Coordinates of C-alpha atoms and ligand atoms in Angstrom, one line a residue:
M1 CA 0.2 -27.8 18.0
D2 CA -2.6 -27.2 20.4
E3 CA -5.2 -29.7 21.3
I4 CA -8.2 -30.0 18.9
S5 CA -11.7 -30.2 20.1
N6 CA -13.6 -33.2 18.5
T7 CA -16.9 -31.8 19.4
T8 CA -18.2 -31.0 15.8
P9 CA -21.7 -31.2 15.5
S10 CA -23.2 -33.5 12.7
N11 CA -24.3 -32.2 9.4
F12 CA -25.7 -33.4 6.2
I13 CA -22.1 -34.1 4.9
R14 CA -21.1 -35.9 8.0
E15 CA -24.2 -37.9 7.5
I16 CA -23.4 -38.7 4.1
I17 CA -19.8 -39.7 5.0
E18 CA -21.0 -42.1 8.0
D19 CA -23.3 -43.7 5.5
D20 CA -20.6 -44.3 3.2
I21 CA -18.6 -45.9 6.0
K22 CA -21.4 -48.1 7.3
T23 CA -22.1 -49.3 3.6
G24 CA -18.5 -50.0 3.0
K25 CA -18.5 -47.7 0.0
H26 CA -15.5 -46.2 1.5
T27 CA -13.2 -47.4 4.1
K28 CA -10.7 -44.3 4.2
I29 CA -12.4 -41.0 3.8
H30 CA -10.2 -38.5 1.8
T31 CA -10.9 -34.9 1.4
R32 CA -9.1 -31.6 0.1
F33 CA -8.9 -27.9 0.6
P34 CA -8.4 -26.3 -2.9
P35 CA -7.5 -22.6 -2.6
E36 CA -6.7 -20.7 -5.6
P37 CA -3.6 -18.7 -4.5
N38 CA -4.7 -15.5 -5.7
G39 CA -5.5 -13.6 -2.2
Y40 CA -5.0 -14.4 1.4
L41 CA -7.4 -16.8 3.1
H42 CA -10.5 -15.3 4.9
I43 CA -13.1 -16.5 7.7
G44 CA -15.3 -18.2 4.9
H45 CA -12.2 -20.3 3.9
A46 CA -11.7 -20.9 7.6
K47 CA -15.4 -22.6 7.5
A48 CA -14.1 -24.7 4.4
I49 CA -11.1 -25.7 6.0
C50 CA -12.7 -26.7 9.2
L51 CA -15.2 -28.7 7.4
S52 CA -12.7 -30.6 5.1
F53 CA -9.9 -31.1 7.5
G54 CA -12.3 -31.7 10.4
I55 CA -14.1 -34.5 8.6
A56 CA -10.6 -35.9 8.0
R57 CA -9.6 -35.7 11.7
D58 CA -12.9 -37.1 12.8
Y59 CA -13.4 -40.0 10.5
N60 CA -9.6 -41.0 10.5
G61 CA -9.1 -39.8 7.2
L62 CA -6.9 -37.5 5.2
C63 CA -7.3 -33.9 3.8
N64 CA -4.9 -32.6 1.2
L65 CA -4.0 -29.1 0.5
R66 CA -4.3 -28.5 -2.9
F67 CA -3.3 -25.3 -4.6
D68 CA -5.7 -24.8 -7.7
D69 CA -3.2 -23.0 -10.1
T70 CA -4.8 -23.7 -13.2
N71 CA -5.1 -19.7 -14.1
P72 CA -1.6 -18.8 -14.8
V73 CA -1.8 -15.1 -14.6
K74 CA -3.3 -14.3 -11.1
E75 CA -1.3 -16.2 -8.9
D76 CA 1.9 -15.5 -6.5
V77 CA 4.1 -17.3 -4.1
E78 CA 3.3 -14.8 -1.4
Y79 CA -0.2 -16.2 -1.4
V80 CA 0.9 -19.8 -1.3
D81 CA 2.9 -19.3 1.5
S82 CA 0.4 -17.2 3.6
I83 CA -2.0 -20.2 2.8
Q84 CA -0.1 -22.9 4.5
E85 CA 0.7 -20.6 7.3
D86 CA -2.9 -20.0 7.9
V87 CA -4.2 -23.5 7.5
H88 CA -1.4 -24.5 10.1
W89 CA -2.2 -22.0 12.7
L90 CA -6.0 -22.9 12.5
G91 CA -4.6 -26.4 13.7
F92 CA -4.6 -28.4 10.7
D93 CA -2.0 -30.3 8.9
W94 CA -1.9 -32.0 5.5
D95 CA 1.5 -33.9 6.2
D96 CA 3.3 -34.6 3.0
R97 CA 0.2 -34.1 0.8
M98 CA 0.5 -30.5 -0.5
Y99 CA 0.0 -30.5 -4.1
Y100 CA -0.6 -28.3 -6.9
A101 CA -3.1 -28.7 -9.7
S102 CA -0.3 -27.8 -12.0
D103 CA 1.5 -31.0 -11.0
Y104 CA -1.0 -32.9 -13.0
F105 CA -0.7 -30.9 -16.3
D106 CA 1.0 -33.8 -18.0
R107 CA -1.8 -36.3 -17.0
M108 CA -4.5 -33.8 -17.7
Y109 CA -3.1 -33.4 -21.0
E110 CA -3.0 -37.1 -21.6
F111 CA -6.8 -37.5 -20.2
A112 CA -7.6 -34.8 -22.9
V113 CA -6.1 -36.8 -25.5
Q114 CA -7.9 -39.7 -24.5
L115 CA -11.3 -37.5 -24.4
I116 CA -10.6 -36.9 -28.0
K117 CA -10.1 -40.4 -28.7
N118 CA -13.3 -41.5 -27.1
G119 CA -15.3 -39.1 -29.4
K120 CA -15.9 -37.0 -26.3
A121 CA -14.0 -33.8 -27.2
Y122 CA -13.1 -31.7 -30.4
I123 CA -11.0 -28.9 -31.4
D124 CA -13.1 -26.0 -32.3
S125 CA -11.6 -23.1 -34.7
S126 CA -14.5 -20.9 -33.9
S127 CA -13.6 -17.6 -32.3
A128 CA -14.7 -16.8 -28.7
E129 CA -17.2 -14.4 -30.0
E130 CA -18.9 -17.1 -32.2
I131 CA -18.7 -19.7 -29.4
K132 CA -20.5 -17.3 -27.1
N133 CA -23.0 -16.2 -29.8
A134 CA -23.8 -20.0 -30.5
K135 CA -24.4 -20.7 -26.6
G136 CA -28.2 -20.3 -26.7
T137 CA -30.2 -18.9 -24.0
L138 CA -31.9 -20.5 -20.8
T139 CA -34.9 -20.8 -23.1
E140 CA -33.2 -21.4 -26.3
P141 CA -30.8 -24.2 -27.2
G142 CA -27.4 -23.4 -28.4
I143 CA -26.3 -24.1 -31.8
E144 CA -23.7 -26.8 -32.7
S145 CA -20.3 -25.6 -33.8
P146 CA -19.5 -26.5 -37.5
H147 CA -16.4 -28.1 -36.4
R148 CA -18.3 -30.2 -33.8
N149 CA -17.7 -33.4 -36.2
R150 CA -14.2 -32.8 -37.1
P151 CA -12.6 -36.0 -37.5
I152 CA -10.6 -37.4 -34.4
E153 CA -7.5 -37.7 -36.0
E154 CA -7.6 -34.2 -37.0
S155 CA -8.7 -33.1 -33.4
L156 CA -5.6 -35.1 -32.2
K157 CA -3.3 -33.3 -34.7
L158 CA -4.4 -29.9 -33.8
F159 CA -4.4 -30.5 -30.1
E160 CA -0.8 -31.5 -30.3
E161 CA 0.0 -28.4 -32.4
M162 CA -1.7 -26.3 -29.8
K163 CA 0.6 -27.6 -27.1
E164 CA 3.7 -27.1 -29.2
G165 CA 2.9 -23.3 -29.4
K166 CA 2.0 -23.3 -33.2
Y167 CA -1.1 -21.2 -32.8
E168 CA -2.1 -18.0 -31.3
E169 CA -4.5 -17.4 -28.5
G170 CA -8.0 -17.7 -29.4
E171 CA -7.2 -19.4 -32.5
Y172 CA -8.3 -22.8 -31.2
V173 CA -9.9 -24.5 -28.4
L174 CA -10.6 -27.8 -26.9
R175 CA -14.3 -28.4 -26.4
A176 CA -16.1 -31.3 -24.8
K177 CA -18.9 -32.8 -27.0
I178 CA -21.8 -32.9 -24.8
N179 CA -25.1 -31.3 -25.7
M180 CA -25.7 -28.0 -27.1
A181 CA -29.4 -28.2 -26.1
S182 CA -28.7 -29.2 -22.3
P183 CA -30.9 -26.8 -19.9
N184 CA -27.6 -26.5 -18.1
M185 CA -25.5 -24.2 -20.1
H186 CA -22.4 -25.4 -18.5
M187 CA -23.1 -28.8 -20.4
R188 CA -23.3 -27.0 -23.8
D189 CA -19.9 -28.1 -25.1
P190 CA -17.7 -26.4 -22.6
L191 CA -14.2 -25.5 -23.1
V192 CA -11.5 -27.9 -21.7
Y193 CA -8.3 -26.2 -22.9
R194 CA -7.5 -22.8 -24.2
I195 CA -4.3 -21.3 -25.5
K196 CA -2.7 -19.0 -23.0
K197 CA 0.7 -17.7 -23.6
A198 CA 1.7 -17.0 -20.3
T199 CA 4.3 -18.0 -17.9
H200 CA 3.2 -20.3 -14.9
H201 CA 4.5 -19.7 -11.2
N202 CA 5.0 -23.6 -11.2
T203 CA 5.6 -24.7 -14.7
G204 CA 7.3 -21.6 -16.3
D205 CA 6.9 -21.6 -20.0
K206 CA 6.3 -25.3 -20.5
W207 CA 2.8 -25.0 -21.3
C208 CA 1.0 -22.6 -23.7
I209 CA -2.3 -24.4 -23.2
Y210 CA -4.3 -24.4 -19.9
P211 CA -7.1 -26.6 -18.6
M212 CA -10.4 -25.0 -17.5
Y213 CA -11.1 -25.3 -13.9
D214 CA -14.4 -27.5 -14.5
Y215 CA -12.0 -29.9 -16.3
A216 CA -9.0 -29.7 -14.0
H217 CA -10.9 -30.0 -10.6
P218 CA -12.6 -33.3 -11.2
L219 CA -9.3 -34.9 -12.6
S220 CA -7.3 -33.5 -9.6
D221 CA -9.7 -35.0 -7.2
W222 CA -9.6 -38.3 -9.0
I223 CA -5.8 -38.2 -9.3
E224 CA -5.4 -37.7 -5.4
G225 CA -8.0 -40.5 -4.6
I226 CA -10.6 -37.9 -3.2
T227 CA -13.7 -39.6 -1.8
H228 CA -15.7 -36.4 -1.0
S229 CA -15.0 -33.0 -2.6
L230 CA -16.8 -30.5 -0.6
C231 CA -17.3 -26.9 -2.1
T232 CA -19.7 -24.1 -2.0
L233 CA -23.1 -24.0 -3.5
E234 CA -22.2 -22.0 -6.7
F235 CA -20.6 -25.2 -7.8
E236 CA -23.9 -27.1 -7.7
I237 CA -24.6 -26.3 -11.2
H238 CA -21.2 -27.5 -12.4
R239 CA -21.8 -31.1 -10.6
P240 CA -23.1 -32.6 -13.7
L241 CA -20.0 -31.5 -15.8
Y242 CA -17.8 -32.7 -12.9
D243 CA -19.1 -36.2 -13.0
W244 CA -19.4 -36.0 -16.9
F245 CA -15.7 -35.8 -17.3
L246 CA -15.0 -38.5 -15.0
Q247 CA -17.2 -40.8 -16.7
A248 CA -16.6 -39.9 -20.2
L249 CA -12.8 -41.0 -19.4
N250 CA -14.4 -44.5 -18.1
L251 CA -12.5 -43.8 -14.7
E252 CA -13.5 -45.8 -11.6
N253 CA -13.5 -45.0 -7.9
L254 CA -15.1 -41.7 -8.7
P255 CA -15.0 -38.7 -6.0
R256 CA -18.5 -37.3 -4.9
Q257 CA -18.9 -33.5 -5.2
I258 CA -21.1 -32.2 -2.3
E259 CA -21.8 -28.6 -1.9
F260 CA -22.5 -26.4 1.1
A261 CA -23.5 -22.9 1.9
R262 CA -20.6 -20.3 1.9
L263 CA -20.4 -18.2 5.0
N264 CA -21.4 -14.6 4.5
L265 CA -20.9 -12.6 7.6
S266 CA -22.8 -9.3 8.4
Y267 CA -20.7 -6.1 8.0
T268 CA -18.0 -8.0 6.3
I269 CA -16.8 -8.1 2.7
M270 CA -15.4 -11.6 1.8
S271 CA -14.6 -11.1 -2.0
K272 CA -10.9 -11.6 -2.6
R273 CA -11.0 -8.9 -5.5
K274 CA -12.7 -6.5 -3.0
L275 CA -10.3 -7.1 -0.3
L276 CA -7.4 -6.8 -2.4
E277 CA -8.7 -3.3 -3.3
L278 CA -8.8 -2.5 0.1
V279 CA -5.3 -3.4 0.5
Q280 CA -3.9 -1.9 -2.7
E281 CA -5.7 1.2 -2.2
G282 CA -4.7 1.8 1.2
Y283 CA -7.7 1.6 3.1
V284 CA -6.4 -0.6 5.4
S285 CA -2.5 -1.4 6.3
G286 CA -2.2 -4.9 4.5
W287 CA -3.8 -8.1 4.4
D288 CA -3.3 -8.5 8.1
D289 CA -4.8 -5.3 9.2
P290 CA -6.7 -6.4 12.4
R291 CA -10.0 -5.0 10.7
M292 CA -9.9 -7.3 7.7
P293 CA -11.7 -10.7 7.8
T294 CA -8.4 -12.6 6.5
I295 CA -7.3 -15.1 8.7
C296 CA -4.0 -13.2 9.3
G297 CA -5.9 -10.1 10.2
L298 CA -7.9 -11.8 12.9
R299 CA -4.8 -13.6 14.3
R300 CA -3.3 -10.0 14.4
R301 CA -6.7 -8.7 16.2
G302 CA -6.2 -11.5 18.9
Y303 CA -8.6 -14.1 17.4
T304 CA -7.3 -17.6 18.6
P305 CA -7.5 -20.7 16.3
E306 CA -9.9 -22.1 19.0
S307 CA -12.4 -19.4 18.8
I308 CA -12.4 -19.7 14.9
R309 CA -12.9 -23.3 15.2
N310 CA -15.5 -23.1 17.4
F311 CA -17.5 -20.6 15.6
A312 CA -17.3 -22.9 12.5
D313 CA -18.7 -25.6 14.7
R314 CA -21.5 -23.3 15.8
I315 CA -22.6 -21.8 12.5
G316 CA -22.7 -25.4 11.1
V317 CA -23.1 -26.6 7.4
A318 CA -26.3 -25.7 5.6
K319 CA -27.4 -26.3 2.1
R320 CA -28.8 -22.8 1.7
D321 CA -27.1 -19.4 1.7
A322 CA -27.8 -17.2 4.6
T323 CA -25.9 -14.5 6.6
T324 CA -24.4 -15.1 9.8
D325 CA -24.4 -12.1 12.3
V326 CA -20.5 -11.2 12.9
A327 CA -21.5 -10.8 16.6
L328 CA -21.4 -14.6 16.6
L329 CA -17.8 -14.4 15.8
E330 CA -17.0 -11.8 18.2
H331 CA -18.9 -13.9 20.7
S332 CA -16.8 -16.8 20.1
I333 CA -13.5 -14.9 20.8
R334 CA -15.2 -13.5 24.2
A335 CA -16.0 -16.8 25.4
D336 CA -12.5 -18.0 24.5
L337 CA -10.4 -15.2 25.9
N338 CA -12.8 -15.1 29.1
K339 CA -11.5 -18.4 30.2
R340 CA -7.6 -17.8 29.3
A341 CA -6.8 -14.3 29.4
P342 CA -5.3 -12.8 32.6
R343 CA -6.9 -9.8 33.8
V344 CA -4.8 -6.6 34.0
M345 CA -5.2 -3.0 34.7
A346 CA -4.7 -0.5 31.7
I347 CA -5.8 3.2 31.7
L348 CA -6.9 4.2 28.1
H349 CA -7.8 7.8 28.8
P350 CA -5.9 8.8 32.0
L351 CA -7.0 11.1 34.7
K352 CA -4.6 11.7 37.7
V353 CA -5.5 11.0 41.4
I354 CA -3.6 12.1 44.4
I355 CA -4.0 10.3 47.4
T356 CA -3.4 13.3 49.9
N357 CA -3.2 11.3 53.0
Y358 CA -1.0 8.3 51.5
P359 CA 2.8 8.4 52.6
D360 CA 5.0 10.4 50.1
G361 CA 7.5 7.8 48.5
K362 CA 5.7 4.6 49.7
T363 CA 5.1 1.9 47.4
E364 CA 3.0 -1.0 48.4
E365 CA 3.0 -4.5 46.6
L366 CA -0.9 -5.3 46.4
E367 CA -2.1 -8.8 45.4
T368 CA -4.7 -9.6 42.7
I369 CA -6.0 -12.5 41.2
N370 CA -4.9 -13.0 37.5
N371 CA -8.3 -14.6 36.5
P372 CA -11.4 -15.1 38.5
E373 CA -12.8 -17.9 35.8
D374 CA -9.4 -19.8 36.6
E375 CA -7.9 -20.0 39.9
S376 CA -5.1 -22.1 38.7
M377 CA -3.6 -18.9 36.8
G378 CA -2.6 -17.6 40.3
L379 CA -2.0 -14.1 41.7
R380 CA 0.2 -11.3 41.0
K381 CA 1.7 -8.2 42.6
I382 CA 0.6 -4.7 41.5
P383 CA 2.4 -1.6 42.8
F384 CA 0.2 1.1 44.6
S385 CA 1.5 4.5 45.7
K386 CA 0.4 8.1 46.3
E387 CA -0.3 9.1 42.7
I388 CA -2.4 6.8 40.6
Y389 CA -4.2 7.2 37.2
I390 CA -7.9 6.2 36.5
E391 CA -10.2 6.5 33.6
K392 CA -11.3 9.8 32.8
D393 CA -14.9 8.6 32.5
D394 CA -14.7 7.2 35.9
F395 CA -15.1 10.6 37.0
Q396 CA -18.1 12.9 36.5
E397 CA -18.0 16.6 38.2
I398 CA -21.7 16.6 38.2
P399 CA -22.8 13.1 38.4
H400 CA -25.8 11.9 36.7
K401 CA -28.2 10.0 38.8
K402 CA -27.1 6.3 38.7
F403 CA -23.4 7.3 38.5
H404 CA -21.8 5.1 41.2
R405 CA -18.1 5.8 40.7
L406 CA -16.1 8.9 41.6
F407 CA -17.6 12.5 41.8
P408 CA -16.9 15.1 44.5
G409 CA -17.6 13.7 47.7
S410 CA -18.3 10.2 46.6
E411 CA -16.2 7.0 47.6
V412 CA -15.1 4.2 45.2
R413 CA -13.3 1.0 45.6
L414 CA -10.0 0.9 43.8
K415 CA -9.7 -2.6 42.5
S416 CA -7.9 -4.8 44.8
A417 CA -6.6 -1.9 46.9
Y418 CA -8.3 0.6 48.9
I419 CA -11.6 2.8 49.1
I420 CA -10.9 6.4 48.2
K421 CA -12.8 9.6 48.6
C422 CA -12.9 12.5 46.3
N423 CA -12.2 15.9 48.1
E424 CA -11.4 18.5 45.5
V425 CA -11.2 19.0 41.6
V426 CA -8.1 20.6 40.5
K427 CA -8.4 22.5 37.2
N428 CA -6.0 24.4 35.1
E429 CA -6.5 28.0 33.6
M430 CA -8.7 26.5 30.8
G431 CA -10.9 25.2 33.3
E432 CA -10.3 21.7 32.5
I433 CA -9.6 19.2 34.9
D434 CA -5.9 18.5 35.9
E435 CA -6.4 16.0 38.6
L436 CA -8.2 14.7 41.7
L437 CA -7.3 15.2 45.4
C438 CA -8.6 12.1 47.3
T439 CA -7.9 10.4 50.6
Y440 CA -7.8 6.8 51.0
D441 CA -9.1 4.8 54.0
P442 CA -6.2 2.6 55.3
E443 CA -8.8 0.1 56.9
T444 CA -10.2 -1.0 53.7
K445 CA -7.3 -2.8 52.0
S446 CA -8.7 -5.5 49.6
G447 CA -8.4 -9.0 51.1
S448 CA -7.7 -7.8 54.5
G449 CA -11.2 -8.6 55.8
S450 CA -12.6 -5.1 55.7
T451 CA -16.4 -5.1 55.8
R452 CA -16.9 -1.4 54.5
S453 CA -18.4 -1.7 51.0
V454 CA -19.2 1.0 48.4
K455 CA -21.2 0.8 45.4
G456 CA -18.5 1.3 42.5
T457 CA -15.2 -0.3 41.7
I458 CA -12.8 0.9 39.1
H459 CA -9.2 0.1 37.9
W460 CA -6.1 2.2 38.3
V461 CA -2.5 2.3 37.8
S462 CA 0.3 3.6 39.8
A463 CA 1.6 6.8 38.1
Q464 CA 5.1 6.1 38.8
H465 CA 5.3 2.4 38.0
S466 CA 2.9 2.5 35.0
V467 CA 4.2 2.3 31.5
K468 CA 3.1 4.3 28.3
A469 CA 1.5 2.3 25.4
E470 CA -0.3 2.9 22.5
V471 CA -3.8 1.1 22.0
R472 CA -5.5 0.7 18.8
L473 CA -9.3 0.5 19.1
Y474 CA -10.9 -1.5 16.3
D475 CA -14.6 -1.4 15.2
R476 CA -16.2 -2.8 12.3
L477 CA -14.8 -1.8 8.9
F478 CA -18.1 -1.2 7.3
L479 CA -21.2 0.7 8.4
S480 CA -23.7 -1.3 6.3
E481 CA -24.9 -4.7 7.3
D482 CA -24.4 -5.9 3.8
P483 CA -21.6 -3.8 2.1
S484 CA -22.0 -5.7 -1.2
S485 CA -25.9 -5.6 -1.7
D486 CA -25.7 -2.4 -3.8
E487 CA -24.1 -3.1 -6.9
D488 CA -24.1 0.5 -8.2
K489 CA -22.7 1.8 -5.0
D490 CA -18.9 1.5 -4.5
F491 CA -18.5 -0.6 -1.4
K492 CA -15.8 1.6 -0.2
E493 CA -18.2 4.3 0.4
L494 CA -19.6 2.1 3.1
I495 CA -16.4 2.1 5.2
N496 CA -16.8 3.0 8.8
P497 CA -14.8 6.4 9.2
H498 CA -14.2 5.2 12.8
S499 CA -12.9 1.8 12.3
L500 CA -9.7 2.5 14.1
E501 CA -8.9 5.1 16.9
I502 CA -5.5 5.1 18.3
L503 CA -4.8 6.2 21.6
K504 CA -1.1 7.3 22.0
N505 CA -0.9 7.9 25.9
C506 CA -2.5 5.0 27.6
L507 CA -0.9 3.7 30.7
I508 CA -0.6 0.0 31.7
E509 CA 0.8 -1.7 34.7
P510 CA 4.3 -2.6 34.7
E511 CA 3.7 -6.4 34.5
L512 CA 2.6 -5.9 30.8
V513 CA 6.1 -4.6 29.8
K514 CA 7.1 -8.3 29.7
A515 CA 4.3 -9.4 27.2
K516 CA 5.1 -10.8 23.9
A517 CA 3.6 -10.4 20.5
G518 CA 0.4 -11.8 20.3
E519 CA -0.1 -12.2 24.0
K520 CA -3.6 -11.6 25.2
F521 CA -5.4 -10.1 28.0
Q522 CA -8.6 -8.6 29.4
F523 CA -8.0 -4.9 30.2
I524 CA -10.4 -4.9 33.3
R525 CA -13.8 -3.1 32.3
T526 CA -12.6 -2.3 28.8
G527 CA -12.1 -5.3 26.8
Y528 CA -9.6 -8.0 25.2
F529 CA -6.2 -6.9 24.2
C530 CA -3.2 -8.4 22.5
V531 CA 0.2 -7.3 21.9
D532 CA 0.6 -6.2 18.1
P533 CA 3.5 -8.3 16.3
L534 CA 5.2 -4.9 15.7
S535 CA 5.2 -3.7 19.3
T536 CA 8.5 -3.0 20.5
D537 CA 10.3 -2.3 23.9
E538 CA 10.3 1.4 23.0
K539 CA 6.8 1.6 21.5
L540 CA 4.4 -0.9 23.2
V541 CA 1.2 -1.2 21.0
F542 CA -1.8 -3.3 21.9
N543 CA -4.7 -4.0 19.6
R544 CA -8.2 -4.4 20.9
T545 CA -9.6 -7.7 20.0
V546 CA -13.1 -7.1 21.3
S547 CA -15.1 -5.1 23.7
L548 CA -16.3 -6.8 26.6
R549 CA -19.8 -6.5 25.6
D550 CA -21.4 -6.2 22.3
T551 CA -22.0 -2.5 22.0
W552 CA -23.6 -2.8 18.6
A553 CA -26.4 -4.9 20.1
K554 CA -27.5 -1.8 22.1
I555 CA -27.2 0.5 19.3
E556 CA -29.3 -2.0 17.2
M557 CA -31.9 -2.3 20.2
K558 CA -32.3 1.8 20.4
K559 CA -33.1 1.8 16.7
Ligands
ATP1 P1 -12.4 -16.9 -6.1 O1 -13.6 -15.9 -6.2 O2 -11.1 -16.2 -6.2 O3 -12.7 -17.9 -6.6 P2 -13.1 -18.0 -3.6 O4 -13.3 -17.3 -2.4 O5 -13.9 -19.1 -4.2 O6 -12.6 -17.0 -4.5 P3 -11.0 -20.1 -3.5 O7 -9.5 -20.1 -3.3 O8 -11.2 -20.9 -4.8 O9 -11.6 -18.7 -3.4 O10 -11.5 -20.9 -2.3 C1 -11.1 -22.1 -1.7 C2 -12.2 -22.9 -1.1 O11 -12.8 -22.1 -0.1 C3 -13.3 -23.2 -2.2 O12 -13.5 -24.8 -2.1 C4 -14.4 -22.4 -1.8 O13 -15.6 -23.1 -2.0 C5 -14.1 -22.1 -0.4 N1 -14.8 -21.0 0.3 C6 -14.4 -19.9 -0.5 N2 -15.2 -18.9 0.0 C7 -15.9 -19.3 1.1 C8 -16.9 -18.7 1.9 N3 -17.1 -17.5 2.1 N4 -17.4 -19.9 2.6 C9 -17.1 -21.1 2.8 N5 -16.2 -21.6 1.9 C10 -15.7 -20.8 1.2
MG2 MG1 -13.0 -20.3 -6.2

């Protein structure tokens, strides 16, 4: 595993933890990350992972991976596998502490029996409809169920029979006996167990009653000895219930739930349900489509674990919800790749240039630097010959005022090679430009000490030595800054129709043929790119991770 930075800035949760260590409340910090295996992890989960695993790392504690699989119908092993892969890839590990909430179903059942015995829970035979109607509102108290004072013995018997499958779904439920007049709706005798005749991916058909999340979560935390249970703000209102269950069972060494603001990213959708919709309806090629905000999508796009961890550190942990500019995420990968990605030459829109005074059949091996940011990355050779390709938009037949690249009569430096001059534009019958005829100045070879300088430098590849590749240019998947804001509008109407552009006839320098899946490069002057995992020797495919500069910022400025 790669080296992990330990430079996470402090935040209110870390302060609580430091305090708990100082006062001796805890000697060993124990956190957990509890995904529900009903989808792939996304960048929001990455924030939660970096927080809980990062705290364990920095305070010499432990962090468990726990699959929250209390709902039998939505879960899938595909998700269980992908979640493990993604957490590992981010650079974190749970050793032998991978658990399922369903591992604790037996104990949870016993605890529920205990709740009934303690007079803290009862079997209700009201229908779902009746329970709902008796809930009350924010301004009115609820109405106590007629079964609320059912004798303990009777509830115990019914609960056991529920477990044995004697009843149908909805006939009975187990409810906590709390307070139907509580201003917190979650405290108005919430459900603890319901009958569900479903096969569970882990426990099969052993159970036909399943615990509710609000009950299963504190107990799972307690069973695992979690000290700090970190979750997002929507659970704040559930916290009294979290604490109530543990206290009603007279347990000790209680975990503490602390809530933090979830990550919202501009131009991004994070709801698993909506992401699934994009996948199932074919708007993207899969969960790992490089435009998806999923961890596997970001990985395929060329993001590094370091860049995501740095991003998580940088956005920090707050107590109030806000939206983070996606440009910050893009900045973090740019900063990371700037340090480590070798610079190479690739032509996305080729325009042929013939250097008329260069000897036929000659090839020169020119030297170029791999990364000006990191000299230790050394030099490499690039072949130069009479016919080369440059980028179409590095030439203008009628140049606009500040254009310092190639136009008829102008001179430009070819990166790490020579200065060339454009003498003639050759067109086809349609009047389109076919090629440029140029001459080079042999005295201007880069690194030879030539003092002649020109205003523009452009990149190029040797025609004969270059290799064809497909390049996929990705842009933001949504045109709207907040694609979820308008509830009446289908979020899919806000998809950016130009979020993927495929260029099939790009030309890359021969060095790149050796590149392996996932390898990352800076294509000089165009952006950061990586080799797609499905790239083959016959068909090389590169994904654009990010452009060199934030082009959206410019568009925003103009607006
Ligand atoms: P669901 O709507 O299916 O419950 P979820 O995004 O809450 O989706 P979980 O699998 O329950 O998915 O999430 C696991 C953990 O990740 C939870 O503790 C949750 O608080 C946290 N988490 C989820 N989304 C975000 C987010 N956008 N930012 C930070 N943390 C998140
Ligand atoms: Mg959730």
